[in-house]
Amino acid sequence: MPEKSSRLPGFYKLSLAERADVIAAWAGLTEDEKAVLTGQGLSNEQASHMIENVIGTFCMPLGIAVNFLINGRDYLIPMAVEEPSVVAAAGHAAKLFRAGGGLHTEASDPVMIGQIQVMDIPDMDAAIAAIEANKEKLMGIANECDPIMIRFGGGARDIVVRPLPDTAVGPMLIVHLHFDTRDAMGANAVNSAIETMAPTIAELTGGRTGLRILSNLADQRISKAWGIIPADQLDSHGIPGAKVARLIEEANAFALADPYRAATHNKGIMNGIDPVCLATGNDWRAIEAGAHAYAARNGRYTALTQWRVNEDGDLYGEITLPTAVGMVGGATKVHPTAKVAMKILGVQTAAELGQVMAAVGLAQNLAAIRALSTVGIQRGHMRLHARQVAIAAGATNNQVRLIADKMADAGQINMEYAAELLEELQ
Ligand code: MEV
C-alpha cells in the first residue's frame, strides 16, 4: 500500500459524517472512536471527575487541517477551535510548504525547569558554592521521586543557580532543576522533585525556601520547524509570487521590530498551536505562557518566526519556541476526544507532538501574513461571514456554501439577498 497522503482534495466539500468516515478510514478508527468524534465525547460522569463543581460540558468544533508533510511523513492535524478560517488557512499553507518539499523539524530533549526560591541566605557566595559542590547529591534526591520516569530514560539533568541580588524584598537565590520528563508534560514530576529537594537546599544554603514550582518558560524544551515555499506558489490576486515573498519578508520585519505587531503576529501563530493543544488534551495556557515569555527572552518582545527570501528567490521560514506538551497523563489519556485526536495525529513521542505544533504554528503564521501583506484578511473573513448570513436566512447543508459564495462574489452580503438566492435555489 502506498504511504498515506494527507492531501485530501475536496475534503472540505463533504458532509460532516462523510468527513468523519474519511478520517476514520485514514487513521484506522474503530466505530466507537468514530462515535466519539461525532457526538459521544466527554461524558458528564468523566467531566465531573476532571474538575470541581461540574455542571456540564462545553463543546468546540474539531476540524482537520490537511496537507501537512513534516519530515517526509504525512499528518492530518486535529484542531479544536472556535475561530473560522484557522483550519482552512493551516491546510492551505501546508500545501504551499508541500510544494517546497514539506516542513522540517527538530527538537531538544524534553527538559523542563523547576524553580526553588531561597531567601534569608547568610552568605550568598558560600550558598552558591555549596549547591555547585552538591549537584550530584541534589539530582540524586530529585530522581528518587519518580522511579518510573527514570526507567523511561528521564530524570535530573542539571542544577543551575541564579542569584537575584536586588528584588523588592532583598536578595534571593533561585535554584533551577533541569529535569527530563520524556513523554510527560512533566509539571507533576518536576514539582514533586523540587519539593523533595527543597529541605536539602535550605540546609546547604543556610536559607529558607519559598516557592517551589515549574517554570513555564520552558527554554530547555524547544522545537524548531522550517521550510521553503517556491516563489511561484505564492502568486496571489495578480501579485507575482516573488513580490509576495518580499512582502512577507517585510511583514515579518515589522513584527521583529515592533512589540505591538509582534503580539498579533504571535497570536496568529498560536491560532495554529493552541487548537492542537486543546484537541490533544494538553495545557494550552502553559504553551501560551512559554511562547510569549520566550518571545521576550532577550529583553524585548519580538516575533517567534523568521521569514526571508533566499538566494533562489524562494521564501524560507522558520520558528523556534518552547513546546512543553505531553502524551501521557493529564487530559490526553482521559478525555475521549483527545485520545482519538492523538490516534489521528499518530505521533509516537511528546517531542514529535511538539514538533508538529511548531510546524502548524509556522504554517498558520504564513497564511496570516500572506493574506495581510496582499489582499488583507477581511476578504476571507467576509466569505465566512456570508456563510453565517446564509444560515440565518434559512440555508442548510450545501445551500450554505453556494449562497455564501454567490453573495461574496457579488460583494453583497445581506439577509435580503441571501433569502432571494435561497428562493432561487429552492
Ligand atoms: C487573527 O486571529 C490572527 C491575525 O491577526 C494574525 C496576524 O495578524 O498575523 C490575522
XYZ file of C-alpha atoms and ligand atoms in Angstrom:
436
model
C 0.000 0.000 0.000
C 1.339 3.457 -0.817
C 2.251 5.753 2.062
C -0.861 7.549 3.344
C -1.182 11.060 1.992
C -2.654 13.981 3.900
C -3.659 15.537 0.580
C -7.406 15.062 0.661
C -8.734 17.108 -2.274
C -12.391 18.052 -1.871
C -12.426 17.058 1.821
C -13.984 20.397 2.700
C -16.902 19.764 0.346
C -18.005 16.579 2.130
C -20.687 16.448 4.793
C -19.552 16.181 8.410
C -20.472 12.476 8.507
C -18.546 11.796 5.283
C -15.523 13.657 6.621
C -15.623 11.579 9.802
C -15.755 8.423 7.643
C -12.715 9.521 5.634
C -10.717 10.293 8.782
C -11.806 7.056 10.450
C -10.571 5.067 7.452
C -7.350 7.119 7.237
C -6.496 6.706 10.915
C -7.963 3.214 11.387
C -10.513 4.367 13.958
C -12.968 1.866 15.430
C -16.718 2.528 15.259
C -16.589 3.582 18.927
C -13.757 6.013 18.262
C -15.642 7.486 15.330
C -18.706 7.882 17.554
C -16.550 9.863 19.986
C -15.833 12.331 17.202
C -19.398 12.747 16.105
C -21.105 13.291 19.417
C -20.162 10.824 22.106
C -17.181 12.646 23.537
C -16.655 13.567 27.155
C -19.497 12.277 29.346
C -20.865 14.162 32.344
C -19.538 11.350 34.525
C -15.994 11.730 33.131
C -16.185 15.521 33.294
C -17.221 15.508 36.919
C -14.072 13.572 37.815
C -11.820 16.008 35.958
C -12.517 19.278 37.770
C -14.664 20.614 40.592
C -18.257 21.879 40.662
C -19.009 20.465 37.214
C -22.404 21.386 35.793
C -21.937 20.104 32.248
C -19.517 20.089 29.330
C -18.556 22.709 26.760
C -18.228 21.635 23.130
C -15.939 23.107 20.475
C -15.707 22.329 16.766
C -12.976 19.801 15.970
C -11.576 20.274 12.458
C -8.838 18.559 10.477
C -6.082 20.531 8.750
C -4.971 18.623 5.676
C -1.825 18.654 3.521
C 0.828 18.550 6.249
C 4.062 16.889 5.214
C 6.570 17.002 8.078
C 9.969 15.316 7.855
C 8.693 13.327 4.887
C 5.642 11.977 6.736
C 2.024 12.909 6.133
C -0.016 14.144 9.085
C -3.654 15.083 9.466
C -3.871 17.712 12.185
C -6.829 17.715 14.602
C -7.639 21.266 15.704
C -10.234 22.258 18.309
C -11.016 25.903 17.694
C -13.921 28.312 17.533
C -12.371 30.837 15.113
C -13.445 30.485 11.465
C -10.783 30.132 8.767
C -7.987 28.885 11.071
C -8.243 25.240 9.972
C -8.594 26.052 6.268
C -5.695 28.530 6.420
C -3.400 25.980 8.085
C -4.179 23.377 5.428
C -3.659 25.850 2.630
C -0.298 26.997 3.998
C 0.742 23.358 4.475
C 0.053 22.829 0.777
C 2.416 25.686 -0.089
C 5.167 24.157 2.066
C 4.479 20.801 0.470
C 5.395 22.226 -2.901
C 8.831 23.024 -1.425
C 9.370 19.530 -0.003
C 7.313 19.944 3.155
C 8.159 21.127 6.624
C 11.204 20.029 8.588
C 11.513 19.944 12.353
C 13.835 19.125 15.218
C 13.570 19.280 18.990
C 15.762 19.434 22.054
C 15.449 16.793 24.763
C 12.214 17.243 26.736
C 13.841 19.043 29.661
C 11.645 21.093 31.977
C 12.800 23.581 34.604
C 11.713 23.589 38.253
C 12.463 26.647 40.377
C 13.231 26.862 44.088
C 13.293 30.303 45.686
C 15.736 30.622 48.602
C 15.570 33.600 50.984
C 17.446 34.838 54.068
C 20.791 33.418 52.917
C 23.573 34.495 55.292
C 26.395 34.211 52.727
C 25.378 34.174 49.041
C 28.788 33.129 47.652
C 29.046 30.252 50.118
C 25.479 29.166 49.331
C 26.197 29.089 45.592
C 29.416 27.150 46.179
C 27.582 24.639 48.378
C 24.936 23.997 45.735
C 27.550 23.685 42.986
C 29.514 21.201 45.111
C 26.418 19.105 45.801
C 24.828 18.960 42.362
C 25.083 15.181 42.090
C 23.569 14.662 45.528
C 20.686 17.052 44.734
C 19.985 15.396 41.389
C 20.007 12.029 43.147
C 17.330 13.287 45.555
C 15.270 14.615 42.614
C 15.493 11.230 40.892
C 14.258 9.325 43.952
C 10.748 10.755 43.485
C 9.857 9.107 40.221
C 11.464 5.723 39.527
C 9.178 5.175 36.519
C 10.391 8.388 34.878
C 13.985 7.231 35.455
C 13.186 3.814 33.997
C 11.885 5.517 30.839
C 15.136 7.436 30.496
C 14.077 10.709 32.116
C 15.337 12.373 35.276
C 17.543 15.168 36.563
C 19.987 16.644 34.054
C 21.446 19.686 35.794
C 21.223 22.137 38.670
C 21.657 25.821 37.837
C 21.928 28.677 40.356
C 20.643 32.150 39.567
C 21.224 34.803 42.249
C 18.770 37.723 42.222
C 20.682 40.248 44.348
C 18.177 43.057 44.106
C 14.484 42.201 44.357
C 11.706 44.205 46.066
C 12.278 42.167 49.249
C 16.057 41.908 49.128
C 18.439 39.295 47.701
C 17.343 35.783 46.909
C 18.871 32.747 45.256
C 16.912 30.850 42.630
C 17.881 27.221 42.109
C 16.812 25.565 38.867
C 16.415 21.841 38.448
C 16.624 20.736 34.806
C 14.599 17.554 34.583
C 13.972 15.401 31.504
C 10.290 14.438 31.602
C 10.296 12.263 28.451
C 6.704 11.890 27.152
C 5.063 13.660 30.081
C 4.407 17.377 30.111
C 6.091 16.923 33.432
C 4.616 19.535 35.773
C 3.833 16.945 38.446
C 7.164 15.162 38.124
C 9.141 18.393 38.347
C 7.086 19.862 41.185
C 7.462 16.664 43.223
C 11.206 16.573 42.562
C 11.821 20.149 43.688
C 9.583 19.868 46.735
C 11.674 16.855 47.754
C 14.944 18.684 47.091
C 13.962 21.868 48.937
C 14.891 20.867 52.531
C 18.398 19.875 51.396
C 18.724 23.194 49.538
C 17.721 25.037 52.713
C 20.307 23.057 54.669
C 23.101 23.650 52.143
C 22.470 27.386 51.830
C 21.503 28.140 55.431
C 18.466 29.894 53.946
C 14.708 29.472 53.875
C 12.983 28.038 50.810
C 9.956 29.833 49.394
C 8.239 28.874 46.138
C 8.918 25.502 44.575
C 7.286 25.360 41.166
C 7.809 24.536 37.500
C 8.730 27.395 35.149
C 6.593 27.803 32.050
C 9.488 29.486 30.284
C 10.474 26.032 29.061
C 13.518 27.211 27.132
C 15.242 23.842 27.553
C 12.372 22.099 25.737
C 12.410 23.687 22.347
C 11.008 22.730 18.961
C 12.071 24.210 15.674
C 10.288 23.981 12.312
C 11.336 25.348 8.950
C 10.510 25.076 5.270
C 10.709 26.662 1.851
C 7.923 27.847 -0.391
C 8.813 28.134 -4.069
C 8.102 31.730 -5.126
C 5.756 30.657 -7.932
C 3.442 29.080 -5.358
C 2.877 32.460 -3.777
C 1.192 34.203 -6.740
C -1.749 35.918 -5.171
C -4.561 38.020 -6.648
C -2.463 39.198 -9.574
C 0.656 39.823 -7.476
C 3.590 37.679 -8.672
C 4.890 35.182 -6.124
C 8.369 36.719 -5.991
C 6.800 40.008 -4.936
C 4.595 38.273 -2.363
C 7.678 36.594 -0.881
C 9.267 40.013 -0.427
C 6.027 41.414 1.096
C 6.023 38.533 3.604
C 9.640 39.301 4.497
C 8.620 42.915 5.115
C 5.643 41.863 7.243
C 7.982 39.715 9.348
C 10.486 42.561 9.709
C 7.665 44.706 11.122
C 6.887 42.045 13.754
C 10.574 41.550 14.583
C 10.976 45.272 15.206
C 7.709 46.208 16.920
C 6.209 44.536 20.013
C 2.711 45.827 19.179
C 2.818 43.971 15.883
C 4.744 41.013 17.354
C 1.918 40.337 19.822
C -0.580 39.965 16.951
C 1.881 38.090 14.751
C 2.491 35.601 17.567
C -1.235 35.406 18.305
C -1.647 34.235 14.713
C 0.994 31.540 15.336
C -0.845 30.412 18.461
C -4.058 30.264 16.389
C -2.473 27.128 14.978
C -0.772 25.739 18.084
C -3.491 26.184 20.714
C -6.119 24.203 18.781
C -3.716 21.239 18.554
C -3.019 21.597 22.282
C -6.695 21.642 23.052
C -7.542 18.764 20.709
C -4.822 16.601 22.246
C -5.782 17.432 25.844
C -2.679 19.493 26.528
C -2.380 22.586 28.715
C -2.674 25.459 26.238
C -2.117 28.093 28.953
C 1.310 26.586 29.602
C 2.147 26.667 25.901
C 0.889 30.253 25.585
C 2.900 31.391 28.614
C 6.023 29.664 27.322
C 5.697 31.035 23.795
C 5.235 34.660 24.816
C 7.893 34.577 27.533
C 10.300 33.020 25.019
C 9.443 35.780 22.532
C 10.687 38.280 25.138
C 13.703 36.275 26.326
C 16.238 38.853 25.127
C 14.568 41.698 26.997
C 12.369 42.882 24.139
C 9.225 41.134 22.919
C 9.587 40.044 19.292
C 8.278 37.670 16.612
C 8.686 33.920 17.034
C 9.184 33.379 13.303
C 11.793 34.445 10.753
C 10.946 34.807 7.061
C 13.347 35.721 4.291
C 13.699 35.476 0.547
C 16.536 33.026 -0.035
C 19.261 33.054 -2.685
C 16.947 31.238 -5.159
C 14.251 33.884 -4.726
C 12.042 31.454 -2.782
C 10.567 32.102 0.644
C 12.246 30.495 3.664
C 10.502 30.478 7.051
C 11.385 29.134 10.477
C 10.016 29.117 14.000
C 11.568 28.212 17.347
C 9.563 28.024 20.551
C 9.148 26.049 23.771
C 6.733 23.128 23.430
C 6.010 21.772 26.897
C 3.465 19.162 25.882
C 2.910 15.572 26.862
C 1.210 12.442 25.655
C 0.974 10.521 28.915
C -1.024 11.715 31.894
C -3.421 14.612 32.131
C -6.410 15.032 29.856
C -4.540 13.416 26.939
C -5.235 9.983 28.391
C -8.620 10.800 29.967
C -10.620 12.885 27.517
C -12.107 10.519 24.917
C -11.852 13.063 22.086
C -8.229 13.851 22.950
C -7.442 10.129 22.776
C -8.988 9.886 19.313
C -7.248 13.099 18.209
C -3.919 11.584 19.301
C -4.672 8.490 17.255
C -5.445 10.592 14.176
C -2.236 12.560 14.665
C -0.284 9.347 15.143
C 2.695 10.861 16.976
C 4.948 8.486 18.873
C 6.525 10.848 21.403
C 5.816 14.146 23.136
C 8.817 15.594 21.301
C 7.195 14.664 17.991
C 3.949 16.293 19.136
C 5.861 19.481 19.987
C 7.493 19.497 16.571
C 4.147 19.043 14.820
C 2.828 22.009 16.817
C 5.785 24.144 15.763
C 5.149 23.199 12.125
C 1.454 24.068 12.421
C 2.348 27.402 14.067
C 4.703 28.260 11.213
C 2.082 27.356 8.608
C -0.590 29.371 10.412
C 1.724 32.366 10.536
C 2.423 32.077 6.819
C -1.288 32.029 5.998
C -1.918 35.122 8.117
C 0.944 37.283 6.904
C 0.461 36.252 3.294
C -3.145 37.433 3.413
C -2.257 40.549 5.416
C 0.514 41.582 3.067
C -1.583 41.072 -0.075
C -5.387 41.337 -0.092
C -5.893 41.774 3.662
C -7.761 39.331 5.870
C -11.229 40.828 5.628
C -11.823 39.357 2.202
C -11.614 35.774 3.530
C -13.436 36.699 6.698
C -16.296 38.221 4.699
C -16.733 34.913 2.885
C -17.143 33.197 6.244
C -19.427 35.941 7.466
C -21.509 35.314 4.337
C -21.986 31.730 5.466
C -23.412 32.905 8.786
C -25.808 35.206 6.903
C -26.841 32.340 4.613
C -27.566 30.125 7.625
C -29.539 32.924 9.274
C -31.605 33.224 6.065
C -32.533 29.541 6.341
C -29.950 27.861 4.080
C -28.964 24.319 5.050
C -26.277 21.818 4.001
C -24.859 22.541 0.537
C -27.029 25.630 0.132
C -24.920 27.446 2.740
C -21.714 27.460 0.723
C -23.440 28.077 -2.612
C -25.319 31.096 -1.326
C -22.390 32.441 0.690
C -20.052 32.249 -2.306
C -22.573 33.990 -4.562
C -23.043 36.792 -2.043
C -19.301 37.189 -1.513
C -18.587 37.195 -5.263
C -21.254 39.838 -5.790
C -19.928 41.860 -2.833
C -23.486 41.882 -1.498
C -23.705 40.106 1.847
C -27.087 40.682 3.427
C -30.182 38.806 4.544
C -32.409 40.057 1.702
C -30.019 38.851 -0.999
C -29.468 35.570 0.860
C -33.226 34.996 1.029
C -33.540 35.799 -2.684
C -30.774 33.320 -3.607
C -32.322 30.685 -1.349
C -35.659 31.066 -3.076
C -33.983 30.707 -6.489
C -32.276 27.519 -5.309
C -35.448 26.045 -3.918
C -6.346 36.723 13.826
O -6.901 35.737 14.679
C -4.856 36.473 13.636
C -4.108 37.529 12.827
O -4.354 38.827 13.378
C -2.639 37.181 12.884
C -1.723 38.231 12.326
O -2.079 39.426 12.318
O -0.610 37.852 11.913
C -4.594 37.585 11.412
